Amino acid sequence: MSRIIYLNGSYVNENDAKVSVFDHGFLYGDGVFEGIRAYAGRVFKLDEHLQRLYESAKSIMLSIPESYGKMKEAILETIRRNELRDAYIRVVVSRGAGDLGLDPNKCPKPTTVIIASSIALYPPELYEKGMPVITVPTRRNAPDALDAQIKSLNYLNNILAKIEANRAGVMESVMLNAQGYVTEATGDNIFIVKNGTVITPPAYLGALNGITRQVILEEAKNAGYPVEERPFTRHELYVADECFLTGTAAEIIPIISVDGRQIGNGKPGAITVDLIGRYRALTGTTGEPVYPEQ
Ligand code: PXG
């Protein structure tokens, strides 16, 4: 079935959803985006994603044409028009078409695209068995160069890190910052567990303050686990009892080895498994209803 795409105020068939080659999103990666999920007819953490979208845009002085309320309705309507209940939603706002120079002043009208697609789930055995990762030479962007809180269309060093993972035969890589502290994976945040304490790097080191990350920090506190947001190096990662990644697309994925060092007993840890269960209990039961509730 051909998808219906929201493009600048209209709902069009995916074959007609076309953007100019002069769009600065295409020419320069000048724009922002969000990746959002719906479960069982409810959009999970929609306001949190929208707030981050508008904050990313504000930071790069991009004025989103749609008001917050209009954008929210457009997201829900795009899901409805595609008759989805479980969906991955991509919202992209680019600087729009301009000339061949960098200057955003030459781009009078931003481009807004909303895609709602059925979700390509990761294989279930990944969650049961966990997966190996590596750390890579490609550094996460320094916050004084390009702040990780801006979810911009510039993902090149994350993509380079993904290429390094592919070449090493693993699915994900963990990026360090220029000082060698662990930041995050290419599209997911990272957590370790040591002696029962749940630890994640602070966002200021150069990690996106992910929405799944925030949910997991909250759920860990609710469950009574001590929680710490503090810097750690590769050594602490190697000697962790448990490790997992968090993100909207991946949810919570257990990590069972890092650079060939087995984590814990090489199986998903007990706290990781508990947190996966707590996260799954929230998705599909909380969030913005897409359809009138029966
Ligand atoms: N770090 C980075 C760099 C991200 O881009 C996350 C962490 C997780 O954040 P949330 O808010 O989702 O918990 C992200 C966001 C994909 C994909 O298709 C995922 C993201 C970005 C781009 C693509 O897997 N995740």
XYZ file of C-alpha atoms and ligand atoms in Angstrom:
319
model
C 0.000 0.000 0.000
C 1.319 3.373 -0.975
C 1.815 5.694 1.986
C 0.186 9.068 2.511
C 2.722 11.759 3.399
C 2.122 15.150 5.004
C 4.011 17.710 2.894
C 3.718 21.436 3.665
C 0.065 21.368 4.709
C -1.182 18.758 2.195
C -1.613 15.000 2.386
C -0.112 13.468 -0.754
C 0.653 10.034 -2.113
C 4.279 9.036 -1.462
C 4.970 9.097 -5.229
C 3.956 12.762 -5.282
C 5.804 13.713 -2.084
C 8.649 15.591 -3.767
C 11.079 18.147 -2.377
C 13.259 20.587 -4.368
C 16.906 19.723 -5.111
C 17.594 23.294 -3.916
C 16.234 22.449 -0.452
C 18.974 23.243 2.063
C 18.049 20.102 3.986
C 19.362 18.227 0.935
C 22.209 20.606 0.029
C 23.568 21.224 3.533
C 21.734 19.063 6.053
C 20.151 22.295 7.276
C 17.104 21.178 9.223
C 15.810 19.211 12.202
C 13.920 15.973 12.733
C 12.204 13.677 15.216
C 11.603 9.932 15.283
C 8.428 9.040 17.196
C 6.516 5.801 17.785
C 2.891 4.856 18.175
C 1.865 1.697 19.987
C -1.665 0.240 19.890
C -3.153 3.508 18.639
C -1.326 5.787 21.087
C 1.609 8.058 20.286
C 4.220 7.580 22.992
C 5.631 10.789 24.559
C 4.321 12.978 21.717
C 4.618 16.249 23.649
C 8.205 15.470 24.665
C 9.139 14.812 21.010
C 7.319 17.948 19.829
C 8.996 20.080 22.462
C 12.405 18.764 21.382
C 11.563 19.417 17.712
C 10.634 23.057 18.416
C 13.697 23.497 20.644
C 16.024 22.053 17.957
C 14.451 24.463 15.437
C 14.733 27.447 17.784
C 18.406 26.755 18.368
C 19.170 26.861 14.620
C 16.813 29.833 14.086
C 14.430 27.825 11.943
C 10.849 28.992 12.274
C 8.553 25.971 11.870
C 5.575 27.088 9.729
C 3.091 24.876 11.622
C 2.040 25.937 15.099
C 2.609 23.379 17.862
C -1.111 22.470 17.835
C -1.240 22.183 14.039
C 1.860 19.970 14.020
C 0.413 17.690 16.671
C -2.832 17.308 14.721
C -0.912 16.766 11.450
C 1.060 13.912 13.076
C -2.137 12.247 14.353
C -3.899 12.767 10.990
C -0.952 11.284 9.054
C -1.155 8.144 11.220
C -4.945 8.000 10.681
C -4.658 8.456 6.897
C -2.258 5.498 6.807
C -4.630 3.483 9.026
C -1.826 2.600 11.435
C -1.951 1.690 15.109
C 1.709 0.704 15.530
C 3.866 3.162 13.641
C 7.231 4.842 13.299
C 6.739 8.527 12.601
C 9.439 10.722 11.099
C 8.955 14.486 11.255
C 11.432 16.551 9.232
C 11.549 20.335 8.982
C 14.232 21.660 6.665
C 15.289 25.203 5.837
C 13.505 24.867 2.484
C 14.554 25.746 -1.061
C 17.097 28.502 -1.546
C 20.023 29.167 -3.844
C 23.356 27.322 -3.936
C 24.857 29.425 -1.134
C 24.745 28.560 2.571
C 22.740 31.610 3.566
C 19.433 30.584 5.182
C 18.078 34.080 4.414
C 17.758 32.866 0.815
C 15.299 30.173 1.928
C 11.919 31.869 2.341
C 9.844 28.809 3.257
C 10.821 25.789 5.397
C 9.772 22.330 4.194
C 7.740 20.144 6.574
C 7.389 16.408 5.992
C 5.642 13.816 8.164
C 6.023 10.131 7.305
C 4.097 7.479 9.217
C 5.201 3.990 8.388
C 4.678 0.530 9.731
C 7.573 -0.179 12.017
C 10.443 -2.469 11.059
C 11.031 -4.203 14.389
C 14.424 -5.482 15.426
C 14.593 -9.291 15.646
C 13.069 -10.480 18.967
C 16.140 -12.605 19.763
C 18.160 -9.389 20.054
C 16.174 -8.514 23.179
C 16.445 -12.027 24.606
C 20.104 -12.683 23.816
C 21.511 -9.143 23.695
C 24.065 -7.905 21.197
C 27.780 -7.118 20.994
C 29.005 -3.559 20.309
C 32.346 -1.862 19.740
C 33.733 1.560 20.575
C 34.949 3.458 17.527
C 37.578 6.082 16.642
C 34.915 8.481 15.298
C 34.144 10.934 18.104
C 30.717 12.293 19.003
C 30.349 15.946 18.040
C 31.721 18.295 20.678
C 28.895 20.295 22.293
C 30.840 23.511 21.643
C 30.825 22.673 17.909
C 27.345 21.212 17.365
C 25.278 20.495 20.457
C 23.939 16.932 20.589
C 20.617 18.322 21.885
C 19.925 19.682 18.391
C 18.428 16.776 16.461
C 19.693 18.163 13.185
C 19.865 16.632 9.710
C 23.663 16.439 10.178
C 24.325 12.871 11.313
C 27.545 12.282 9.408
C 29.808 11.336 12.273
C 27.114 9.034 13.665
C 26.916 7.513 10.174
C 30.711 7.081 10.090
C 30.451 5.292 13.427
C 27.693 3.079 11.973
C 29.979 2.248 9.023
C 32.681 1.267 11.525
C 30.159 -1.029 13.247
C 29.135 -2.561 9.905
C 32.765 -3.175 8.972
C 33.395 -4.853 12.325
C 30.324 -7.088 11.871
C 28.324 -5.652 14.796
C 25.043 -3.733 14.723
C 25.991 -0.714 16.819
C 28.963 1.263 17.967
C 29.541 3.382 21.047
C 31.005 6.838 20.511
C 33.358 8.592 22.911
C 33.803 12.354 23.162
C 37.102 14.136 22.504
C 38.193 13.486 26.127
C 37.550 9.758 25.804
C 34.395 9.644 27.930
C 31.566 7.401 26.764
C 28.694 9.422 25.233
C 26.158 7.282 23.377
C 25.610 4.930 20.447
C 24.892 6.197 16.909
C 21.133 6.536 17.463
C 20.660 5.343 21.047
C 21.733 6.331 24.555
C 23.848 4.016 26.695
C 23.464 2.804 30.281
C 25.576 0.557 32.485
C 24.677 -1.165 35.754
C 27.334 -1.658 38.455
C 26.615 -3.169 41.880
C 22.899 -2.455 41.385
C 23.344 1.215 40.425
C 21.996 2.364 37.050
C 24.483 4.761 35.432
C 24.292 6.856 32.255
C 26.580 9.624 30.952
C 25.318 13.182 31.454
C 23.965 14.742 28.255
C 26.482 17.622 28.534
C 29.320 15.259 27.571
C 27.827 15.195 24.077
C 24.876 12.794 24.219
C 21.306 13.522 23.176
C 19.088 13.702 26.254
C 16.952 10.959 24.746
C 13.306 10.622 25.638
C 13.668 6.866 26.188
C 16.706 7.695 28.364
C 14.542 9.982 30.490
C 11.781 7.348 30.805
C 14.342 4.727 31.883
C 15.915 7.085 34.459
C 12.419 7.677 35.884
C 11.468 3.987 35.827
C 14.764 2.982 37.464
C 14.051 5.446 40.300
C 10.470 4.144 40.631
C 11.842 0.610 40.869
C 14.165 1.699 43.698
C 17.478 1.317 41.853
C 20.063 3.988 42.701
C 20.587 6.146 39.616
C 23.651 8.180 38.638
C 24.236 10.518 35.715
C 28.012 10.813 35.612
C 30.923 10.495 33.191
C 32.611 7.134 32.737
C 35.379 5.786 30.516
C 35.697 2.641 28.411
C 37.209 0.818 31.413
C 34.004 1.177 33.426
C 32.026 0.041 30.414
C 34.206 -3.080 30.096
C 33.810 -4.028 33.767
C 30.081 -3.203 34.059
C 27.716 -5.882 35.388
C 25.114 -4.970 32.767
C 24.845 -2.639 29.786
C 21.967 -1.584 27.520
C 21.040 0.958 24.858
C 17.842 3.040 24.798
C 16.052 4.784 21.939
C 12.644 5.302 20.392
C 13.266 2.825 17.562
C 15.256 0.203 19.485
C 13.504 0.630 22.894
C 15.899 -1.122 25.327
C 18.534 -3.451 23.849
C 20.813 -5.464 26.159
C 24.547 -5.329 25.362
C 26.505 -8.498 26.093
C 30.022 -7.521 25.002
C 32.025 -4.352 24.315
C 35.242 -4.517 22.225
C 35.388 -8.255 22.930
C 35.026 -7.890 26.719
C 32.065 -9.910 27.955
C 29.615 -7.904 30.044
C 28.461 -9.719 33.199
C 27.784 -13.355 32.372
C 27.255 -12.598 28.677
C 23.472 -12.602 28.997
C 21.013 -9.693 29.481
C 21.212 -8.655 33.150
C 18.352 -8.852 35.654
C 17.950 -5.071 35.998
C 18.021 -4.653 32.207
C 15.282 -7.275 31.829
C 13.230 -5.608 34.577
C 13.530 -2.209 32.860
C 12.540 -3.692 29.479
C 9.360 -5.005 31.138
C 8.615 -1.656 32.775
C 9.115 0.187 29.476
C 6.820 -2.223 27.608
C 4.145 -1.735 30.247
C 4.108 2.002 29.437
C 4.061 1.842 25.631
C 0.578 1.185 24.280
C -1.088 2.078 27.582
C 0.035 5.709 27.856
C 0.257 8.467 25.252
C -1.864 10.494 22.869
C -4.796 8.494 21.413
C -4.792 8.571 17.594
C -8.392 7.388 17.141
C -11.527 8.167 19.179
C -11.384 5.842 22.180
C -13.940 3.042 22.202
N 21.056 9.477 20.523
C 20.960 9.909 19.245
C 22.155 10.491 18.601
C 19.738 9.840 18.565
O 19.628 10.304 17.331
C 18.774 8.793 20.539
C 20.003 8.930 21.161
C 17.639 8.218 21.317
O 16.729 9.254 21.660
P 15.181 8.983 21.932
O 14.616 10.312 22.210
O 14.640 8.366 20.671
O 15.108 8.058 23.089
C 18.619 9.270 19.221
C 17.317 9.217 18.512
C 16.597 5.124 13.932
C 16.990 6.459 14.413
O 15.895 5.056 12.884
C 16.953 6.754 15.749
C 17.332 7.993 16.220
C 17.779 8.906 15.320
C 17.842 8.607 13.982
C 17.427 7.376 13.502
O 16.947 4.133 14.589
N 17.265 8.149 17.593
